[in-house]
């Protein structure tokens, strides 16, 4: 099983996604002899999962059923264990596009955190690219290595436990792009410039506060970066549902022969402007925004090494 090389059947040791509904799913490590409890009953890995095809509909012990999905970076972002605050698909999509990533790209990242963005970057640069990710916290770095190994992508990523602001990324003049998600990104701009290729490399810094953005932009200008710009991505979700509204009764229109030219003596005009033949409620589809929506997540500052 690999997050970048998709298989057909579920094997012992795989990480799979148990899908109970769009708002209810969770990851499970498939192991022979293990069982998983759900609200629909027990899933027995040996008989219900191993050897079955991904996407299969599995009946639980209480008669309910679930789907077993192959993991993807998108599904992992929605279900991963949170060790830190993470980036979600809205920000990840614009990051991968604005950094101009493609298969074969070399990317440097700090910090690794829970690995949400890391998995998306690995899938984007596979099969010939590489991710160099730096994590200051030792336990988080070790856990990230373990997850990358379990997910079959360890050959595409190098995890380093060090302070990127003091020690850099451990590589020089090879990266096509650098991503920073640290409290003081302005202290790592010099190391980012050293890691980037000689010309044309892209950098992105994620910061929740505008004061961090200001200091980072000043540092980018100091180190000669160009095309500096900051984005804020806001997601607004709409529910499409059926709305039922009563047609209002506006009464009869006043007859004004002098202003409208209405001729009451003409049989073809009698009653035409006065009544509305359609009565009762009318149903139609409408897009209704959610009462609550995710607002500000952070600012994304992009620049180019000239």
PDB file of C-alpha atoms in Angstrom:
ATOM      1  CA  UNK A   1       0.000   0.000   0.000  1.00  0.00           C
ATOM      2  CA  UNK A   2       1.251   3.454  -0.930  1.00  0.00           C
ATOM      3  CA  UNK A   3      -0.302   6.892  -0.857  1.00  0.00           C
ATOM      4  CA  UNK A   4       1.094   7.523  -4.354  1.00  0.00           C
ATOM      5  CA  UNK A   5       0.811   4.055  -5.952  1.00  0.00           C
ATOM      6  CA  UNK A   6      -2.747   2.832  -5.678  1.00  0.00           C
ATOM      7  CA  UNK A   7      -3.518  -0.875  -5.242  1.00  0.00           C
ATOM      8  CA  UNK A   8      -6.697  -2.847  -5.862  1.00  0.00           C
ATOM      9  CA  UNK A   9      -6.907  -5.125  -2.824  1.00  0.00           C
ATOM     10  CA  UNK A  10      -6.589  -4.578   0.919  1.00  0.00           C
ATOM     11  CA  UNK A  11      -3.503  -6.216   2.434  1.00  0.00           C
ATOM     12  CA  UNK A  12      -2.307  -6.906   5.952  1.00  0.00           C
ATOM     13  CA  UNK A  13      -0.507  -3.785   7.229  1.00  0.00           C
ATOM     14  CA  UNK A  14      -2.344  -1.315   4.974  1.00  0.00           C
ATOM     15  CA  UNK A  15      -3.794   1.955   6.194  1.00  0.00           C
ATOM     16  CA  UNK A  16      -7.413   2.147   5.034  1.00  0.00           C
ATOM     17  CA  UNK A  17     -10.206   4.701   5.458  1.00  0.00           C
ATOM     18  CA  UNK A  18     -13.480   3.453   6.965  1.00  0.00           C
ATOM     19  CA  UNK A  19     -16.218   5.575   5.372  1.00  0.00           C
ATOM     20  CA  UNK A  20     -19.476   5.796   7.316  1.00  0.00           C
ATOM     21  CA  UNK A  21     -20.653   9.017   5.626  1.00  0.00           C
ATOM     22  CA  UNK A  22     -19.383  12.321   4.272  1.00  0.00           C
ATOM     23  CA  UNK A  23     -19.097  13.702   7.802  1.00  0.00           C
ATOM     24  CA  UNK A  24     -17.990  10.449   9.447  1.00  0.00           C
ATOM     25  CA  UNK A  25     -14.863   8.503   8.510  1.00  0.00           C
ATOM     26  CA  UNK A  26     -11.662   7.402  10.196  1.00  0.00           C
ATOM     27  CA  UNK A  27      -8.373   5.634   9.364  1.00  0.00           C
ATOM     28  CA  UNK A  28      -7.606   2.106  10.467  1.00  0.00           C
ATOM     29  CA  UNK A  29      -4.447  -0.005  10.220  1.00  0.00           C
ATOM     30  CA  UNK A  30      -5.405  -3.377   8.781  1.00  0.00           C
ATOM     31  CA  UNK A  31      -3.995  -6.240  10.862  1.00  0.00           C
ATOM     32  CA  UNK A  32      -4.744  -9.946  10.772  1.00  0.00           C
ATOM     33  CA  UNK A  33      -6.834 -11.000  13.786  1.00  0.00           C
ATOM     34  CA  UNK A  34      -7.846  -7.435  14.732  1.00  0.00           C
ATOM     35  CA  UNK A  35     -11.370  -6.040  14.962  1.00  0.00           C
ATOM     36  CA  UNK A  36     -12.627  -2.437  14.654  1.00  0.00           C
ATOM     37  CA  UNK A  37     -15.726  -1.178  16.437  1.00  0.00           C
ATOM     38  CA  UNK A  38     -18.143   1.146  14.603  1.00  0.00           C
ATOM     39  CA  UNK A  39     -21.649   2.368  15.396  1.00  0.00           C
ATOM     40  CA  UNK A  40     -22.894  -0.218  12.882  1.00  0.00           C
ATOM     41  CA  UNK A  41     -21.088  -3.091  14.599  1.00  0.00           C
ATOM     42  CA  UNK A  42     -17.745  -4.882  14.422  1.00  0.00           C
ATOM     43  CA  UNK A  43     -15.464  -5.100  11.386  1.00  0.00           C
ATOM     44  CA  UNK A  44     -13.219  -8.187  11.460  1.00  0.00           C
ATOM     45  CA  UNK A  45     -10.026  -7.436   9.556  1.00  0.00           C
ATOM     46  CA  UNK A  46      -9.204 -11.054   8.688  1.00  0.00           C
ATOM     47  CA  UNK A  47     -12.560 -11.854   7.060  1.00  0.00           C
ATOM     48  CA  UNK A  48     -14.074  -8.463   6.230  1.00  0.00           C
ATOM     49  CA  UNK A  49     -11.048  -6.516   4.946  1.00  0.00           C
ATOM     50  CA  UNK A  50      -7.967  -8.514   3.950  1.00  0.00           C
ATOM     51  CA  UNK A  51      -8.251  -9.645   0.341  1.00  0.00           C
ATOM     52  CA  UNK A  52     -11.247  -7.442  -0.446  1.00  0.00           C
ATOM     53  CA  UNK A  53     -11.073  -4.706  -3.083  1.00  0.00           C
ATOM     54  CA  UNK A  54     -10.738  -1.087  -2.056  1.00  0.00           C
ATOM     55  CA  UNK A  55     -14.110   0.610  -2.364  1.00  0.00           C
ATOM     56  CA  UNK A  56     -15.935  -2.519  -1.187  1.00  0.00           C
ATOM     57  CA  UNK A  57     -19.132  -2.292   0.829  1.00  0.00           C
ATOM     58  CA  UNK A  58     -18.575  -4.152   4.095  1.00  0.00           C
ATOM     59  CA  UNK A  59     -21.467  -5.328   6.283  1.00  0.00           C
ATOM     60  CA  UNK A  60     -20.853  -4.945  10.021  1.00  0.00           C
ATOM     61  CA  UNK A  61     -22.023  -7.267  12.790  1.00  0.00           C
ATOM     62  CA  UNK A  62     -25.179  -5.223  13.561  1.00  0.00           C
ATOM     63  CA  UNK A  63     -26.305  -5.292   9.936  1.00  0.00           C
ATOM     64  CA  UNK A  64     -25.144  -1.797   9.006  1.00  0.00           C
ATOM     65  CA  UNK A  65     -22.517  -1.264   6.342  1.00  0.00           C
ATOM     66  CA  UNK A  66     -19.486   0.918   5.558  1.00  0.00           C
ATOM     67  CA  UNK A  67     -17.181   1.495   2.587  1.00  0.00           C
ATOM     68  CA  UNK A  68     -13.431   0.829   2.790  1.00  0.00           C
ATOM     69  CA  UNK A  69     -11.497   3.423   0.805  1.00  0.00           C
ATOM     70  CA  UNK A  70      -7.897   3.587  -0.386  1.00  0.00           C
ATOM     71  CA  UNK A  71      -6.105   6.433   1.422  1.00  0.00           C
ATOM     72  CA  UNK A  72      -5.256   9.610  -0.476  1.00  0.00           C
ATOM     73  CA  UNK A  73      -3.630  12.847   0.730  1.00  0.00           C
ATOM     74  CA  UNK A  74      -7.072  14.491   0.658  1.00  0.00           C
ATOM     75  CA  UNK A  75      -8.660  11.776   2.823  1.00  0.00           C
ATOM     76  CA  UNK A  76      -5.630  11.748   5.129  1.00  0.00           C
ATOM     77  CA  UNK A  77      -5.944  15.514   5.691  1.00  0.00           C
ATOM     78  CA  UNK A  78      -9.524  14.960   6.865  1.00  0.00           C
ATOM     79  CA  UNK A  79      -8.687  12.010   9.156  1.00  0.00           C
ATOM     80  CA  UNK A  80      -5.085  12.261  10.359  1.00  0.00           C
ATOM     81  CA  UNK A  81      -4.196  12.383  14.080  1.00  0.00           C
ATOM     82  CA  UNK A  82      -3.533  16.026  14.937  1.00  0.00           C
ATOM     83  CA  UNK A  83      -0.149  16.679  16.529  1.00  0.00           C
ATOM     84  CA  UNK A  84      -0.267  20.324  15.458  1.00  0.00           C
ATOM     85  CA  UNK A  85      -2.652  22.664  13.655  1.00  0.00           C
ATOM     86  CA  UNK A  86      -2.746  21.568  10.008  1.00  0.00           C
ATOM     87  CA  UNK A  87      -3.288  22.987   6.544  1.00  0.00           C
ATOM     88  CA  UNK A  88      -6.458  21.913   4.739  1.00  0.00           C
ATOM     89  CA  UNK A  89      -7.202  21.285   1.069  1.00  0.00           C
ATOM     90  CA  UNK A  90      -8.200  24.898   0.335  1.00  0.00           C
ATOM     91  CA  UNK A  91      -4.747  26.256   1.204  1.00  0.00           C
ATOM     92  CA  UNK A  92      -2.887  23.149  -0.016  1.00  0.00           C
ATOM     93  CA  UNK A  93      -4.331  23.436  -3.521  1.00  0.00           C
ATOM     94  CA  UNK A  94      -3.195  27.048  -3.993  1.00  0.00           C
ATOM     95  CA  UNK A  95       0.232  26.272  -2.481  1.00  0.00           C
ATOM     96  CA  UNK A  96       0.977  23.451  -4.919  1.00  0.00           C
ATOM     97  CA  UNK A  97      -0.186  25.579  -7.862  1.00  0.00           C
ATOM     98  CA  UNK A  98       1.634  28.810  -6.933  1.00  0.00           C
ATOM     99  CA  UNK A  99       4.869  26.942  -6.167  1.00  0.00           C
ATOM    100  CA  UNK A 100       4.609  25.435  -9.678  1.00  0.00           C
ATOM    101  CA  UNK A 101       5.142  21.886  -8.405  1.00  0.00           C
ATOM    102  CA  UNK A 102       5.103  18.880 -10.718  1.00  0.00           C
ATOM    103  CA  UNK A 103       6.481  15.323 -10.852  1.00  0.00           C
ATOM    104  CA  UNK A 104      10.241  15.523 -10.382  1.00  0.00           C
ATOM    105  CA  UNK A 105      10.271  18.753  -8.350  1.00  0.00           C
ATOM    106  CA  UNK A 106      12.528  19.097  -5.301  1.00  0.00           C
ATOM    107  CA  UNK A 107      10.763  20.726  -2.331  1.00  0.00           C
ATOM    108  CA  UNK A 108      11.983  21.867   1.105  1.00  0.00           C
ATOM    109  CA  UNK A 109       9.444  22.187   3.916  1.00  0.00           C
ATOM    110  CA  UNK A 110       9.494  23.407   7.523  1.00  0.00           C
ATOM    111  CA  UNK A 111       7.889  22.409   9.789  1.00  0.00           C
ATOM    112  CA  UNK A 112       6.533  18.967   9.180  1.00  0.00           C
ATOM    113  CA  UNK A 113       3.886  19.102  11.916  1.00  0.00           C
ATOM    114  CA  UNK A 114       1.157  16.490  11.426  1.00  0.00           C
ATOM    115  CA  UNK A 115       2.158  15.818   7.811  1.00  0.00           C
ATOM    116  CA  UNK A 116      -1.000  17.079   6.097  1.00  0.00           C
ATOM    117  CA  UNK A 117       0.803  19.224   3.517  1.00  0.00           C
ATOM    118  CA  UNK A 118       3.731  16.785   3.373  1.00  0.00           C
ATOM    119  CA  UNK A 119       1.584  13.980   1.964  1.00  0.00           C
ATOM    120  CA  UNK A 120       0.133  16.292  -0.696  1.00  0.00           C
ATOM    121  CA  UNK A 121       3.608  17.525  -1.681  1.00  0.00           C
ATOM    122  CA  UNK A 122       4.925  13.958  -1.923  1.00  0.00           C
ATOM    123  CA  UNK A 123       2.038  12.891  -4.176  1.00  0.00           C
ATOM    124  CA  UNK A 124       2.610  15.960  -6.385  1.00  0.00           C
ATOM    125  CA  UNK A 125       6.374  15.435  -6.909  1.00  0.00           C
ATOM    126  CA  UNK A 126       6.232  11.615  -7.216  1.00  0.00           C
ATOM    127  CA  UNK A 127       7.638   9.417  -8.684  1.00  0.00           C
ATOM    128  CA  UNK A 128      11.010  11.115  -9.333  1.00  0.00           C
ATOM    129  CA  UNK A 129      10.893  14.185  -7.064  1.00  0.00           C
ATOM    130  CA  UNK A 130      11.815  14.501  -3.398  1.00  0.00           C
ATOM    131  CA  UNK A 131      10.656  16.309  -0.262  1.00  0.00           C
ATOM    132  CA  UNK A 132      13.127  17.507   2.373  1.00  0.00           C
ATOM    133  CA  UNK A 133      11.108  18.303   5.481  1.00  0.00           C
ATOM    134  CA  UNK A 134      12.509  19.772   8.703  1.00  0.00           C
ATOM    135  CA  UNK A 135      10.804  19.469  12.103  1.00  0.00           C
ATOM    136  CA  UNK A 136      12.098  21.180  15.257  1.00  0.00           C
ATOM    137  CA  UNK A 137      10.264  18.849  17.672  1.00  0.00           C
ATOM    138  CA  UNK A 138      12.020  15.479  17.973  1.00  0.00           C
ATOM    139  CA  UNK A 139       8.954  13.331  18.784  1.00  0.00           C
ATOM    140  CA  UNK A 140       6.959  14.839  15.918  1.00  0.00           C
ATOM    141  CA  UNK A 141       9.857  14.206  13.542  1.00  0.00           C
ATOM    142  CA  UNK A 142      10.075  10.556  14.621  1.00  0.00           C
ATOM    143  CA  UNK A 143       6.321  10.095  14.268  1.00  0.00           C
ATOM    144  CA  UNK A 144       6.417  11.634  10.787  1.00  0.00           C
ATOM    145  CA  UNK A 145       9.160   9.185   9.720  1.00  0.00           C
ATOM    146  CA  UNK A 146       7.063   6.295  11.035  1.00  0.00           C
ATOM    147  CA  UNK A 147       3.967   7.435   9.128  1.00  0.00           C
ATOM    148  CA  UNK A 148       5.868   7.961   5.867  1.00  0.00           C
ATOM    149  CA  UNK A 149       7.287   4.438   6.198  1.00  0.00           C
ATOM    150  CA  UNK A 150       3.850   2.911   6.912  1.00  0.00           C
ATOM    151  CA  UNK A 151       2.350   4.823   3.977  1.00  0.00           C
ATOM    152  CA  UNK A 152       4.955   3.567   1.508  1.00  0.00           C
ATOM    153  CA  UNK A 153       6.472   6.959   0.641  1.00  0.00           C
ATOM    154  CA  UNK A 154       9.694   6.939   2.689  1.00  0.00           C
ATOM    155  CA  UNK A 155      11.796   6.818  -0.509  1.00  0.00           C
ATOM    156  CA  UNK A 156      10.329  10.173  -1.558  1.00  0.00           C
ATOM    157  CA  UNK A 157      10.938  12.123   1.663  1.00  0.00           C
ATOM    158  CA  UNK A 158      13.814  12.946   4.028  1.00  0.00           C
ATOM    159  CA  UNK A 159      12.846  14.013   7.561  1.00  0.00           C
ATOM    160  CA  UNK A 160      15.372  16.067   9.548  1.00  0.00           C
ATOM    161  CA  UNK A 161      15.078  17.021  13.207  1.00  0.00           C
ATOM    162  CA  UNK A 162      16.717  20.436  13.592  1.00  0.00           C
ATOM    163  CA  UNK A 163      16.046  24.175  13.881  1.00  0.00           C
ATOM    164  CA  UNK A 164      15.660  25.490  10.340  1.00  0.00           C
ATOM    165  CA  UNK A 165      16.244  29.085  11.508  1.00  0.00           C
ATOM    166  CA  UNK A 166      19.732  28.141  12.758  1.00  0.00           C
ATOM    167  CA  UNK A 167      20.753  25.129  10.677  1.00  0.00           C
ATOM    168  CA  UNK A 168      18.759  25.429   7.462  1.00  0.00           C
ATOM    169  CA  UNK A 169      17.396  22.542   5.395  1.00  0.00           C
ATOM    170  CA  UNK A 170      20.617  20.538   4.982  1.00  0.00           C
ATOM    171  CA  UNK A 171      20.679  20.994   1.186  1.00  0.00           C
ATOM    172  CA  UNK A 172      22.011  23.732  -1.092  1.00  0.00           C
ATOM    173  CA  UNK A 173      21.065  25.020  -4.557  1.00  0.00           C
ATOM    174  CA  UNK A 174      18.786  22.093  -5.508  1.00  0.00           C
ATOM    175  CA  UNK A 175      15.227  22.977  -4.441  1.00  0.00           C
ATOM    176  CA  UNK A 176      12.591  24.130  -6.895  1.00  0.00           C
ATOM    177  CA  UNK A 177      10.419  25.399  -4.039  1.00  0.00           C
ATOM    178  CA  UNK A 178      10.507  26.099  -0.298  1.00  0.00           C
ATOM    179  CA  UNK A 179       7.566  26.174   2.099  1.00  0.00           C
ATOM    180  CA  UNK A 180       7.749  27.741   5.575  1.00  0.00           C
ATOM    181  CA  UNK A 181       5.185  27.221   8.344  1.00  0.00           C
ATOM    182  CA  UNK A 182       7.087  28.373  11.430  1.00  0.00           C
ATOM    183  CA  UNK A 183       6.563  31.133  14.038  1.00  0.00           C
ATOM    184  CA  UNK A 184       9.359  33.369  12.721  1.00  0.00           C
ATOM    185  CA  UNK A 185       9.756  32.683   8.989  1.00  0.00           C
ATOM    186  CA  UNK A 186      11.835  35.846   8.445  1.00  0.00           C
ATOM    187  CA  UNK A 187      14.693  34.135  10.317  1.00  0.00           C
ATOM    188  CA  UNK A 188      14.739  31.283   7.767  1.00  0.00           C
ATOM    189  CA  UNK A 189      14.602  33.323   4.527  1.00  0.00           C
ATOM    190  CA  UNK A 190      18.392  33.264   4.138  1.00  0.00           C
ATOM    191  CA  UNK A 191      18.497  29.464   4.518  1.00  0.00           C
ATOM    192  CA  UNK A 192      15.597  29.164   2.074  1.00  0.00           C
ATOM    193  CA  UNK A 193      17.517  31.182  -0.503  1.00  0.00           C
ATOM    194  CA  UNK A 194      20.545  28.905  -0.042  1.00  0.00           C
ATOM    195  CA  UNK A 195      18.416  25.779  -0.534  1.00  0.00           C
ATOM    196  CA  UNK A 196      16.753  27.053  -3.714  1.00  0.00           C
ATOM    197  CA  UNK A 197      18.221  26.504  -7.161  1.00  0.00           C
ATOM    198  CA  UNK A 198      20.328  29.286  -8.702  1.00  0.00           C
ATOM    199  CA  UNK A 199      17.435  31.117 -10.336  1.00  0.00           C
ATOM    200  CA  UNK A 200      13.653  30.987 -10.536  1.00  0.00           C
ATOM    201  CA  UNK A 201      12.921  28.986  -7.379  1.00  0.00           C
ATOM    202  CA  UNK A 202       9.674  29.767  -5.569  1.00  0.00           C
ATOM    203  CA  UNK A 203       9.053  30.270  -1.848  1.00  0.00           C
ATOM    204  CA  UNK A 204       5.845  30.311   0.200  1.00  0.00           C
ATOM    205  CA  UNK A 205       5.406  31.328   3.825  1.00  0.00           C
ATOM    206  CA  UNK A 206       2.252  30.582   5.821  1.00  0.00           C
ATOM    207  CA  UNK A 207       1.542  32.915   8.765  1.00  0.00           C
ATOM    208  CA  UNK A 208      -1.661  33.494  10.773  1.00  0.00           C
ATOM    209  CA  UNK A 209      -0.818  37.105  11.756  1.00  0.00           C
ATOM    210  CA  UNK A 210      -0.301  40.084   9.457  1.00  0.00           C
ATOM    211  CA  UNK A 211       2.639  41.291  11.586  1.00  0.00           C
ATOM    212  CA  UNK A 212       4.476  38.075  10.699  1.00  0.00           C
ATOM    213  CA  UNK A 213       3.710  38.712   7.036  1.00  0.00           C
ATOM    214  CA  UNK A 214       5.158  42.238   7.205  1.00  0.00           C
ATOM    215  CA  UNK A 215       8.467  41.090   8.707  1.00  0.00           C
ATOM    216  CA  UNK A 216       8.692  38.193   6.259  1.00  0.00           C
ATOM    217  CA  UNK A 217       8.134  40.463   3.249  1.00  0.00           C
ATOM    218  CA  UNK A 218      10.883  42.827   4.475  1.00  0.00           C
ATOM    219  CA  UNK A 219      13.264  39.871   4.814  1.00  0.00           C
ATOM    220  CA  UNK A 220      12.380  38.629   1.321  1.00  0.00           C
ATOM    221  CA  UNK A 221      13.157  42.056  -0.139  1.00  0.00           C
ATOM    222  CA  UNK A 222      16.439  42.162   1.786  1.00  0.00           C
ATOM    223  CA  UNK A 223      17.528  38.811   0.299  1.00  0.00           C
ATOM    224  CA  UNK A 224      16.604  39.874  -3.239  1.00  0.00           C
ATOM    225  CA  UNK A 225      13.342  37.972  -3.778  1.00  0.00           C
ATOM    226  CA  UNK A 226      10.944  39.417  -6.353  1.00  0.00           C
ATOM    227  CA  UNK A 227       7.232  39.053  -7.245  1.00  0.00           C
ATOM    228  CA  UNK A 228       6.325  39.186  -3.549  1.00  0.00           C
ATOM    229  CA  UNK A 229       2.577  38.914  -2.973  1.00  0.00           C
ATOM    230  CA  UNK A 230       0.293  37.778  -0.150  1.00  0.00           C
ATOM    231  CA  UNK A 231      -2.997  35.881  -0.503  1.00  0.00           C
ATOM    232  CA  UNK A 232      -5.773  34.950   1.893  1.00  0.00           C
ATOM    233  CA  UNK A 233      -7.988  32.052   0.835  1.00  0.00           C
ATOM    234  CA  UNK A 234     -11.526  32.005   2.243  1.00  0.00           C
ATOM    235  CA  UNK A 235     -13.913  29.109   1.600  1.00  0.00           C
ATOM    236  CA  UNK A 236     -17.683  29.624   1.501  1.00  0.00           C
ATOM    237  CA  UNK A 237     -19.806  26.483   1.222  1.00  0.00           C
ATOM    238  CA  UNK A 238     -23.412  26.481  -0.050  1.00  0.00           C
ATOM    239  CA  UNK A 239     -26.076  23.868   0.606  1.00  0.00           C
ATOM    240  CA  UNK A 240     -28.340  23.231  -2.379  1.00  0.00           C
ATOM    241  CA  UNK A 241     -31.828  22.442  -1.097  1.00  0.00           C
ATOM    242  CA  UNK A 242     -35.484  22.730  -2.052  1.00  0.00           C
ATOM    243  CA  UNK A 243     -37.209  25.927  -0.903  1.00  0.00           C
ATOM    244  CA  UNK A 244     -40.994  26.314  -0.709  1.00  0.00           C
ATOM    245  CA  UNK A 245     -42.422  29.860  -0.928  1.00  0.00           C
ATOM    246  CA  UNK A 246     -46.003  31.084  -1.029  1.00  0.00           C
ATOM    247  CA  UNK A 247     -46.866  33.245  -4.050  1.00  0.00           C
ATOM    248  CA  UNK A 248     -47.895  36.665  -2.715  1.00  0.00           C
ATOM    249  CA  UNK A 249     -51.389  37.964  -3.473  1.00  0.00           C
ATOM    250  CA  UNK A 250     -50.837  41.478  -4.824  1.00  0.00           C
ATOM    251  CA  UNK A 251     -54.523  42.158  -5.476  1.00  0.00           C
ATOM    252  CA  UNK A 252     -56.091  43.488  -8.657  1.00  0.00           C
ATOM    253  CA  UNK A 253     -54.333  46.129 -10.700  1.00  0.00           C
ATOM    254  CA  UNK A 254     -56.083  49.498 -10.891  1.00  0.00           C
ATOM    255  CA  UNK A 255     -57.612  50.212 -14.253  1.00  0.00           C
ATOM    256  CA  UNK A 256     -56.328  53.439 -15.731  1.00  0.00           C
ATOM    257  CA  UNK A 257     -57.643  53.772 -19.262  1.00  0.00           C
ATOM    258  CA  UNK A 258     -56.032  57.131 -19.794  1.00  0.00           C
ATOM    259  CA  UNK A 259     -52.481  56.123 -18.848  1.00  0.00           C
ATOM    260  CA  UNK A 260     -52.289  52.536 -20.036  1.00  0.00           C
ATOM    261  CA  UNK A 261     -54.598  52.604 -23.045  1.00  0.00           C
ATOM    262  CA  UNK A 262     -56.600  49.730 -21.607  1.00  0.00           C
ATOM    263  CA  UNK A 263     -59.939  49.342 -23.392  1.00  0.00           C
ATOM    264  CA  UNK A 264     -62.489  47.653 -21.125  1.00  0.00           C
ATOM    265  CA  UNK A 265     -64.950  47.402 -24.036  1.00  0.00           C
ATOM    266  CA  UNK A 266     -62.567  45.082 -25.927  1.00  0.00           C
ATOM    267  CA  UNK A 267     -63.535  41.479 -25.017  1.00  0.00           C
ATOM    268  CA  UNK A 268     -59.961  40.293 -25.569  1.00  0.00           C
ATOM    269  CA  UNK A 269     -58.730  42.556 -22.718  1.00  0.00           C
ATOM    270  CA  UNK A 270     -61.347  41.710 -20.106  1.00  0.00           C
ATOM    271  CA  UNK A 271     -59.779  40.333 -16.904  1.00  0.00           C
ATOM    272  CA  UNK A 272     -56.259  40.072 -18.342  1.00  0.00           C
ATOM    273  CA  UNK A 273     -54.327  42.452 -16.033  1.00  0.00           C
ATOM    274  CA  UNK A 274     -56.265  41.702 -12.872  1.00  0.00           C
ATOM    275  CA  UNK A 275     -55.826  38.140 -11.664  1.00  0.00           C
ATOM    276  CA  UNK A 276     -52.967  35.716 -11.092  1.00  0.00           C
ATOM    277  CA  UNK A 277     -54.124  32.217 -12.088  1.00  0.00           C
ATOM    278  CA  UNK A 278     -51.244  30.509 -10.193  1.00  0.00           C
ATOM    279  CA  UNK A 279     -51.987  30.044  -6.489  1.00  0.00           C
ATOM    280  CA  UNK A 280     -50.378  28.131  -3.631  1.00  0.00           C
ATOM    281  CA  UNK A 281     -46.708  27.533  -2.734  1.00  0.00           C
ATOM    282  CA  UNK A 282     -43.976  27.115  -5.344  1.00  0.00           C
ATOM    283  CA  UNK A 283     -40.908  24.916  -4.847  1.00  0.00           C
ATOM    284  CA  UNK A 284     -37.500  25.635  -6.354  1.00  0.00           C
ATOM    285  CA  UNK A 285     -33.817  24.821  -5.807  1.00  0.00           C
ATOM    286  CA  UNK A 286     -31.741  27.366  -3.916  1.00  0.00           C
ATOM    287  CA  UNK A 287     -28.133  27.686  -2.781  1.00  0.00           C
ATOM    288  CA  UNK A 288     -28.088  28.571   0.920  1.00  0.00           C
ATOM    289  CA  UNK A 289     -24.798  29.451   2.681  1.00  0.00           C
ATOM    290  CA  UNK A 290     -24.009  27.684   5.937  1.00  0.00           C
ATOM    291  CA  UNK A 291     -24.813  29.546   9.137  1.00  0.00           C
ATOM    292  CA  UNK A 292     -21.201  29.076  10.233  1.00  0.00           C
ATOM    293  CA  UNK A 293     -18.168  29.021   7.955  1.00  0.00           C
ATOM    294  CA  UNK A 294     -14.430  28.703   8.399  1.00  0.00           C
ATOM    295  CA  UNK A 295     -12.974  32.197   8.248  1.00  0.00           C
ATOM    296  CA  UNK A 296      -9.356  33.229   8.379  1.00  0.00           C
ATOM    297  CA  UNK A 297      -6.797  30.407   8.470  1.00  0.00           C
ATOM    298  CA  UNK A 298      -3.634  32.243   7.517  1.00  0.00           C
ATOM    299  CA  UNK A 299      -1.840  34.431   4.992  1.00  0.00           C
ATOM    300  CA  UNK A 300       0.154  32.865   2.150  1.00  0.00           C
ATOM    301  CA  UNK A 301       3.114  34.968   0.994  1.00  0.00           C
ATOM    302  CA  UNK A 302       4.788  33.935  -2.282  1.00  0.00           C
ATOM    303  CA  UNK A 303       7.997  35.174  -3.887  1.00  0.00           C
ATOM    304  CA  UNK A 304      10.533  34.225  -6.560  1.00  0.00           C
ATOM    305  CA  UNK A 305      14.312  33.934  -6.292  1.00  0.00           C
ATOM    306  CA  UNK A 306      15.817  36.200  -8.945  1.00  0.00           C
TER     307      UNK A 306
END
